[in-house]
mmCIF file of C-alpha atoms and ligand atoms in Angstrom:
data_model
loop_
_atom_site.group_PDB
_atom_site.id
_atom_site.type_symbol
_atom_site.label_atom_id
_atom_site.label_comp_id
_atom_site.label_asym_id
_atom_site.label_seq_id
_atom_site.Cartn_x
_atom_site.Cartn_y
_atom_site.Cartn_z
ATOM 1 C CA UNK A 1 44.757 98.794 126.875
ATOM 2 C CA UNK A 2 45.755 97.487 123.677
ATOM 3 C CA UNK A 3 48.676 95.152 122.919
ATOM 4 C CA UNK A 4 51.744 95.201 120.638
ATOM 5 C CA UNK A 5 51.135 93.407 117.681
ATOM 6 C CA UNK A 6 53.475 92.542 114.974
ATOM 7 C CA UNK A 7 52.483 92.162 111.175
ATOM 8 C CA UNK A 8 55.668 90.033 108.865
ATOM 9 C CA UNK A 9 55.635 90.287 105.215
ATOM 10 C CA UNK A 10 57.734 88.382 103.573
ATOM 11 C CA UNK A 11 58.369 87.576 99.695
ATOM 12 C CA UNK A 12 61.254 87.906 97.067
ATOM 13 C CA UNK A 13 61.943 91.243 95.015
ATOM 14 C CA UNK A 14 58.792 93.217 93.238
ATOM 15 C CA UNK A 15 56.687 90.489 95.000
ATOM 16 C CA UNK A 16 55.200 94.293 96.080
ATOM 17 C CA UNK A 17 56.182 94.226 100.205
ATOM 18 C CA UNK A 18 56.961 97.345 100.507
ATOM 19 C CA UNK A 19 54.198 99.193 98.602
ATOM 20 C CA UNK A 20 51.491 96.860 100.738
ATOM 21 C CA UNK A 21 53.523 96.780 104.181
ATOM 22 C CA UNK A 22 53.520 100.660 103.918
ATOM 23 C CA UNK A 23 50.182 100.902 102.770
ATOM 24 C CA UNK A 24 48.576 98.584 105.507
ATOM 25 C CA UNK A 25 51.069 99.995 108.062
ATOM 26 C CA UNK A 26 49.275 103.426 107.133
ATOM 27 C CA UNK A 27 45.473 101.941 107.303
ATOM 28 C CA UNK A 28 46.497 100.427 111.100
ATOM 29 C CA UNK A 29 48.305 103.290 112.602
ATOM 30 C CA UNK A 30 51.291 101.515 113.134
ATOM 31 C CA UNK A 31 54.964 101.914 112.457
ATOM 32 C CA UNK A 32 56.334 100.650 108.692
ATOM 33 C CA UNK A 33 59.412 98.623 108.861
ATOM 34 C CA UNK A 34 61.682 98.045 105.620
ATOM 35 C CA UNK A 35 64.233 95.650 106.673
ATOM 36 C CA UNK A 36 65.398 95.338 103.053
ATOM 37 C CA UNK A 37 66.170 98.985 103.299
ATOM 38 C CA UNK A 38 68.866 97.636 106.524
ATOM 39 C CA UNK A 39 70.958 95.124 104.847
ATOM 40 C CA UNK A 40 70.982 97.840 101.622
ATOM 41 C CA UNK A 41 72.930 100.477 104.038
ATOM 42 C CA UNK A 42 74.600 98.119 105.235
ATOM 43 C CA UNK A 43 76.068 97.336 102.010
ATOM 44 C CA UNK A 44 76.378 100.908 100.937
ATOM 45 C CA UNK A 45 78.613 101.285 103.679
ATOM 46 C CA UNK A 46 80.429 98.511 102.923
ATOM 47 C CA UNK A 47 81.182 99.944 99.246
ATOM 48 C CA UNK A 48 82.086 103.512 100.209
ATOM 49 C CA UNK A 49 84.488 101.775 103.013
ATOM 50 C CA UNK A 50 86.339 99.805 99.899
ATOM 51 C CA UNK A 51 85.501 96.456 101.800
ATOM 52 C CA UNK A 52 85.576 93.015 100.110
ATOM 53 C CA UNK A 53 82.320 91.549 100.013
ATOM 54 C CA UNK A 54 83.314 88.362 101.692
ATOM 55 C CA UNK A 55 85.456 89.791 104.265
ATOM 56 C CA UNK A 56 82.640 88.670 107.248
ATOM 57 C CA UNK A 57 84.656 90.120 109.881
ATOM 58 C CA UNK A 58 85.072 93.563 108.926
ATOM 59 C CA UNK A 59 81.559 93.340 107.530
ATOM 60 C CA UNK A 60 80.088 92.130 111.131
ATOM 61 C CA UNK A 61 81.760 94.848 112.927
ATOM 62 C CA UNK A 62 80.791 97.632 110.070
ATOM 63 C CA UNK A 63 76.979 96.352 110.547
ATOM 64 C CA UNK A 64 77.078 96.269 114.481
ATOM 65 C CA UNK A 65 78.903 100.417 113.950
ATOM 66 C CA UNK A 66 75.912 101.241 111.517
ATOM 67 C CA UNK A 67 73.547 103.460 113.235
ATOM 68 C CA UNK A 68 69.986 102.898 110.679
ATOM 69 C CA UNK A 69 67.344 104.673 111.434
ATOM 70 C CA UNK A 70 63.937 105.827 109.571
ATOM 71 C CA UNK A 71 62.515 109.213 109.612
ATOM 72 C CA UNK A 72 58.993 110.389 108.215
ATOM 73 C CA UNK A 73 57.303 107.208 108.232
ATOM 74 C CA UNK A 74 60.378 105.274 106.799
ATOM 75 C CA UNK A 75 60.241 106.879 103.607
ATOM 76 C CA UNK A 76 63.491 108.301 104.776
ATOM 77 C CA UNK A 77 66.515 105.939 105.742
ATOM 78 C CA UNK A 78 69.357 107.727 107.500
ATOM 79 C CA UNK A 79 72.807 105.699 107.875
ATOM 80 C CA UNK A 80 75.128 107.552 111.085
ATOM 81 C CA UNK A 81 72.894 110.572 110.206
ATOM 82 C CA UNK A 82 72.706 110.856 106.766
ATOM 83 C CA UNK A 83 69.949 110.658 104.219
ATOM 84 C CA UNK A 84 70.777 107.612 102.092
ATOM 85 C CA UNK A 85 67.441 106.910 101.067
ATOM 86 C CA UNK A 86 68.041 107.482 97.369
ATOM 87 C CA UNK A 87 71.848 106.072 97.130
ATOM 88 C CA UNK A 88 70.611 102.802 98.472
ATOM 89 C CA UNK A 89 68.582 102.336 95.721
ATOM 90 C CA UNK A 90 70.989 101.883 93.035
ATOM 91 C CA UNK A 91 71.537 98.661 91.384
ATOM 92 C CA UNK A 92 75.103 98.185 92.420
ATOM 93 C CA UNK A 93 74.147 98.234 96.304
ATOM 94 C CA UNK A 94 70.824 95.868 95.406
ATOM 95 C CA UNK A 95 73.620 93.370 94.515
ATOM 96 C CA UNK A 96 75.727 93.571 97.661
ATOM 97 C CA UNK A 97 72.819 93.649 99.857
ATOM 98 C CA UNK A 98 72.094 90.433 98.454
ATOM 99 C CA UNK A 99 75.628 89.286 99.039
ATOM 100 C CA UNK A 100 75.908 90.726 102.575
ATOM 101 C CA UNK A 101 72.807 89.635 103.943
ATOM 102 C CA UNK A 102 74.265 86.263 103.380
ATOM 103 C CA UNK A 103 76.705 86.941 106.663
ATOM 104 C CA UNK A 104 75.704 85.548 109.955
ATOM 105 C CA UNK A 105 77.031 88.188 111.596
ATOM 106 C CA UNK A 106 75.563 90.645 110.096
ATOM 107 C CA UNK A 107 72.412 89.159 109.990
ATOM 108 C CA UNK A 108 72.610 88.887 113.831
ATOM 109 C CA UNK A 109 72.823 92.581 113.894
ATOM 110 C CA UNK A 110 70.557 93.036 111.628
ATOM 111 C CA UNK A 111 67.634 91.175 113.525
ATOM 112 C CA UNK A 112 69.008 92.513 116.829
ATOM 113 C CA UNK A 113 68.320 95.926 115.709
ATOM 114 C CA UNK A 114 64.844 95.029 114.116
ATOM 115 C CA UNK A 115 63.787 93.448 117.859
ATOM 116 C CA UNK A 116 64.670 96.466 119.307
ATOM 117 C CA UNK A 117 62.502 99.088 116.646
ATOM 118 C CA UNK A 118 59.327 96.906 117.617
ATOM 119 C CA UNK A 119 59.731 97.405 121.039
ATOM 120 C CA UNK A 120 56.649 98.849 122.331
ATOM 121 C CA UNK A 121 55.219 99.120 119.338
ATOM 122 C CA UNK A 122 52.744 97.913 116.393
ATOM 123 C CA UNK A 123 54.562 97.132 113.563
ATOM 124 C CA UNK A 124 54.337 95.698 109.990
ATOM 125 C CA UNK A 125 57.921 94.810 109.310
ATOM 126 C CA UNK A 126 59.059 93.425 105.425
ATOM 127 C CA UNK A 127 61.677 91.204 104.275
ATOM 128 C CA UNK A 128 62.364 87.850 103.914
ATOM 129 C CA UNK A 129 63.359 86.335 107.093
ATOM 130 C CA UNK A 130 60.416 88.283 109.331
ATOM 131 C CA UNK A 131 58.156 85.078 109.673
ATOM 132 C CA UNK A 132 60.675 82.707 109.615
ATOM 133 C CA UNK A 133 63.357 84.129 112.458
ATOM 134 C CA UNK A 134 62.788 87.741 113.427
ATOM 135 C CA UNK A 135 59.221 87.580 114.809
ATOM 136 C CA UNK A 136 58.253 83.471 114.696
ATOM 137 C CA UNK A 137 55.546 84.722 117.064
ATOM 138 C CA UNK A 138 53.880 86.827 114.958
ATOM 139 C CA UNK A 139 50.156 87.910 114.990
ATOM 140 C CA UNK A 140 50.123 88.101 111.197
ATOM 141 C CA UNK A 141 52.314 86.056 108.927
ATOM 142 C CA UNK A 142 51.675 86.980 104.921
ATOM 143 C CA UNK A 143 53.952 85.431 102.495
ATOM 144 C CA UNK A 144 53.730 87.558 99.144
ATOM 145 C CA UNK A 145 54.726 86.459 95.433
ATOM 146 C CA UNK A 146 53.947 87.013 91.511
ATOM 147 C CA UNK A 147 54.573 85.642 88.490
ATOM 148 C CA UNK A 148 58.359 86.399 87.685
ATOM 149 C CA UNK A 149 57.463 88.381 84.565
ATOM 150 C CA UNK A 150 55.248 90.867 86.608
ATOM 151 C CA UNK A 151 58.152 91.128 89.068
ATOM 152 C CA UNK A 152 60.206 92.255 86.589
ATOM 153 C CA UNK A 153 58.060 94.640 85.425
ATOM 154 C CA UNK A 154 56.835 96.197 88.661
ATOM 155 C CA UNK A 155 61.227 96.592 89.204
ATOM 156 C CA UNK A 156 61.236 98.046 85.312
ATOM 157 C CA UNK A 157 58.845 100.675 86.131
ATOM 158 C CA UNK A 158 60.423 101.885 89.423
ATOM 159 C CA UNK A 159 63.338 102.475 87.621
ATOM 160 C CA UNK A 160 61.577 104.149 84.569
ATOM 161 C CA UNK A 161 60.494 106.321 87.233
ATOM 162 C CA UNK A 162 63.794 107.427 88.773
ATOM 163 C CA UNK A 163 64.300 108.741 84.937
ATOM 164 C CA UNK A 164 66.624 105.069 84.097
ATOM 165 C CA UNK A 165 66.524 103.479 80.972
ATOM 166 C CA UNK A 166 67.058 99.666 82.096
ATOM 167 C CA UNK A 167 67.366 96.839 79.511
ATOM 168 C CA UNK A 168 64.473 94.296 80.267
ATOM 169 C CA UNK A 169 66.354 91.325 80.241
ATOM 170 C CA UNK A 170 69.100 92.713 82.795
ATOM 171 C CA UNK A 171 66.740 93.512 85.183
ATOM 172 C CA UNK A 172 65.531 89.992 85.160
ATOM 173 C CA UNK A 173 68.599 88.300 85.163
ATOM 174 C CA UNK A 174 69.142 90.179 88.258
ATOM 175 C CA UNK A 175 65.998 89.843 89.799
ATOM 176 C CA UNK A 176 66.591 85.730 89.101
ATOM 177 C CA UNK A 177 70.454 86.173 90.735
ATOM 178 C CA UNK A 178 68.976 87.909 93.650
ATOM 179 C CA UNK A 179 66.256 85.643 94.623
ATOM 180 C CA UNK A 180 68.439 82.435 94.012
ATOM 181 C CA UNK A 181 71.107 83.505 96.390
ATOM 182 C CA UNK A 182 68.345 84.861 98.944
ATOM 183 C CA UNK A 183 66.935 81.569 98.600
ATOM 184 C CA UNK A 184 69.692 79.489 99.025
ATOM 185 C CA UNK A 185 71.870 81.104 101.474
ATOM 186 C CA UNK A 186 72.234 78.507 104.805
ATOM 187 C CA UNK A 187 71.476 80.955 107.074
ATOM 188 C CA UNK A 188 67.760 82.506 107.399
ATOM 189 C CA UNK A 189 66.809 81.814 103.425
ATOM 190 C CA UNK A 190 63.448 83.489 102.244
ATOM 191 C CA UNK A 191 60.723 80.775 102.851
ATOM 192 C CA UNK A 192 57.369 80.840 103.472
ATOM 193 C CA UNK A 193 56.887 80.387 107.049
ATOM 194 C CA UNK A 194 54.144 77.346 107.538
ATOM 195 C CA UNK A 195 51.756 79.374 108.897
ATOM 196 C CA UNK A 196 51.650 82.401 106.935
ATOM 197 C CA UNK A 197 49.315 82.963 104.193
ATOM 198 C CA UNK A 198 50.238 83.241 100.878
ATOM 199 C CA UNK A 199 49.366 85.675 98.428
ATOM 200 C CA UNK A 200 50.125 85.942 95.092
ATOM 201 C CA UNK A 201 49.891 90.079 93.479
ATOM 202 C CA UNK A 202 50.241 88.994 89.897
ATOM 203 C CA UNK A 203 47.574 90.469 88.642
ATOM 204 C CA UNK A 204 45.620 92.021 91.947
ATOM 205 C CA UNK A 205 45.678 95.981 92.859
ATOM 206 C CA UNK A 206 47.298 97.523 95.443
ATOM 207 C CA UNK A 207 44.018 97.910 97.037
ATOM 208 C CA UNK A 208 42.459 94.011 96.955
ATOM 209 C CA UNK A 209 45.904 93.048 98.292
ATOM 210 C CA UNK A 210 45.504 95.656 101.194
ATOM 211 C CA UNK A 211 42.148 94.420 101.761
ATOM 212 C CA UNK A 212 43.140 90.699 102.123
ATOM 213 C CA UNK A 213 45.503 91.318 104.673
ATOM 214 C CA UNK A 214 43.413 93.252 106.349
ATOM 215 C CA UNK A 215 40.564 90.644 106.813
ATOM 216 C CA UNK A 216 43.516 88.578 108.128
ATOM 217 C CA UNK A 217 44.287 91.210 110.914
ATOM 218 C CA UNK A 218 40.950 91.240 111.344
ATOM 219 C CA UNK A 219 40.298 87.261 112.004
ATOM 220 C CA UNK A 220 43.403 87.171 113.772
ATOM 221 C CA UNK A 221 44.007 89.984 115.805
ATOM 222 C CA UNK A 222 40.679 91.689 116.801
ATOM 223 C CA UNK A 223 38.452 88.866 116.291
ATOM 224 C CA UNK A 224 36.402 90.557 113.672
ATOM 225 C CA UNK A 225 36.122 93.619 115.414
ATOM 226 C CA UNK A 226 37.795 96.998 115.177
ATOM 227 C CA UNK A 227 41.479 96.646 114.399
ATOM 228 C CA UNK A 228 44.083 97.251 117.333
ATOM 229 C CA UNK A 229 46.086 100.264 117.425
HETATM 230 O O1 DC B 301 63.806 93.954 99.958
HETATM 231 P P1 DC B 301 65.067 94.496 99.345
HETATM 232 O O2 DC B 301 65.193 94.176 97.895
HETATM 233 O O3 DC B 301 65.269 95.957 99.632
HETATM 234 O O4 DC B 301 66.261 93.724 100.125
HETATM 235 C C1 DC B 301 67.618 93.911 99.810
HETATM 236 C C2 DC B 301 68.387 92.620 100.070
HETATM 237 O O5 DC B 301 68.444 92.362 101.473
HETATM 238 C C3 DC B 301 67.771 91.383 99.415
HETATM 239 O O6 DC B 301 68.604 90.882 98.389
HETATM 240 C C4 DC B 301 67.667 90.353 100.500
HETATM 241 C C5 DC B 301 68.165 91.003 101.748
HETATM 242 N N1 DC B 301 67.219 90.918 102.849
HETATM 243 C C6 DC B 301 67.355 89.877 103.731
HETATM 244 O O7 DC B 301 68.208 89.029 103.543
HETATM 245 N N2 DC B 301 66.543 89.795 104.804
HETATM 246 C C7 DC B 301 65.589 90.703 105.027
HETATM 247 N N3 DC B 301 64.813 90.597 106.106
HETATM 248 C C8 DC B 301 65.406 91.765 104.106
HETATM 249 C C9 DC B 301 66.233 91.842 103.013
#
């Protein structure tokens, strides 16, 4: 019988997490976790409830009511019930994910509620804290980065996308904001756990990236052999 394993990815914004995680989450059969995608309903509940950003009680208590949940292979995120994938993507809930992920408390509840989705199951779970606090035991540890400039870009051209016209220099500013205050925040920053490898996308397809962390799994998990399911 095979065991649960567990597979953190971890990195600041357009380091390309979630395009990998989902991708290798696909390749292994197991079950695609977007944390990111957590802390951003979070704080689009917090905005539709008219709270203050720094009021850490009511914040706490919001993020312990929230009810997440992800549907069709997490490309759906429904928060109490509704589909919220697409609101949570705009650039006004980016920043005050950013802010309330910075809350103990809600951070607690956060990682409480992650625990519980692996439960009995394989997962390869994204964010920035995965390594570090969520899952320290983890089978598979990657740490992923890129140059700035390519981060930027990779952010540019989801938004180009989603039919937006954003102004270069904004969207690194913000990408710079973000990962300072997810850096520097006291509790759970984004670091690089010690033993995870490190990868660095600039400049790599989706595919060699894929591949890399699969030979990882590979060494680590099945000893060379067929991968675990
Ligand atoms: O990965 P993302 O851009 O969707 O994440 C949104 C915000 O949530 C980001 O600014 C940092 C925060 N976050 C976090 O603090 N811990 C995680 N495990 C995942 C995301």
């Amino acid at each position: 019988m095979s065991r649960r394993v567990v597979i953190a990815i971890d990195g600041p914004a357009g380091a390309g997490k979630s395009t990998i995680a989902k991708a290798v989450a696909r390749r292994l059969g197991y079950v695609y976790i977007d944390t990111g995608a957590m802390y951003r309903a979070v704080a689009l509940w917090a905005i539709r409830a008219g709270l203050a950003l720094d009021d850490t009680h009511k914040l706490e208590e919001l993020s312990r009511h929230a009810e997440i949940e992800f549907a069709a292979g997490a490309s759906t995120v429904l928060l109490n019930g509704e589909d919220v994938t697409e609101a949570i993507r705009e650039r006004a809930v980016s920043e005050a994910a950013s802010r309330v992920s910075a809350i103990p408390g809600v951070r607690r509840a956060m990682v409480d509620a992650q625990r519980r989705m692996a439960e009995g199951a394989s997962v390869v779970m994204e964010g920035r804290d995965i390594g570090t606090v969520v899952f320290p035991e983890a089978d598979v540890k990657v740490f992923l980065d890129a140059q700035p400039g390519t981060r930027a870009a990779r952010r540019i051209a989801e938004l180009e996308a989603k039919g937006q016209q954003p102004v270069s220099e904004d969207v690194s500013r913000e990408i710079a904001e973000r990962d300072r205050r997810d850096s520097t925040r006291s509790d759970s920053p984004l670091m690089q756990a010690p033993d995870a490898v490190f990868l660095d996308t600039t400049g790599l397809t989706i595919e060699e990236v894929e591949e890399e962390i699969l030979k990882v799994v590979r060494a680590r998990v099945s000893n060379g052999k067929e991968v675990l399911r």
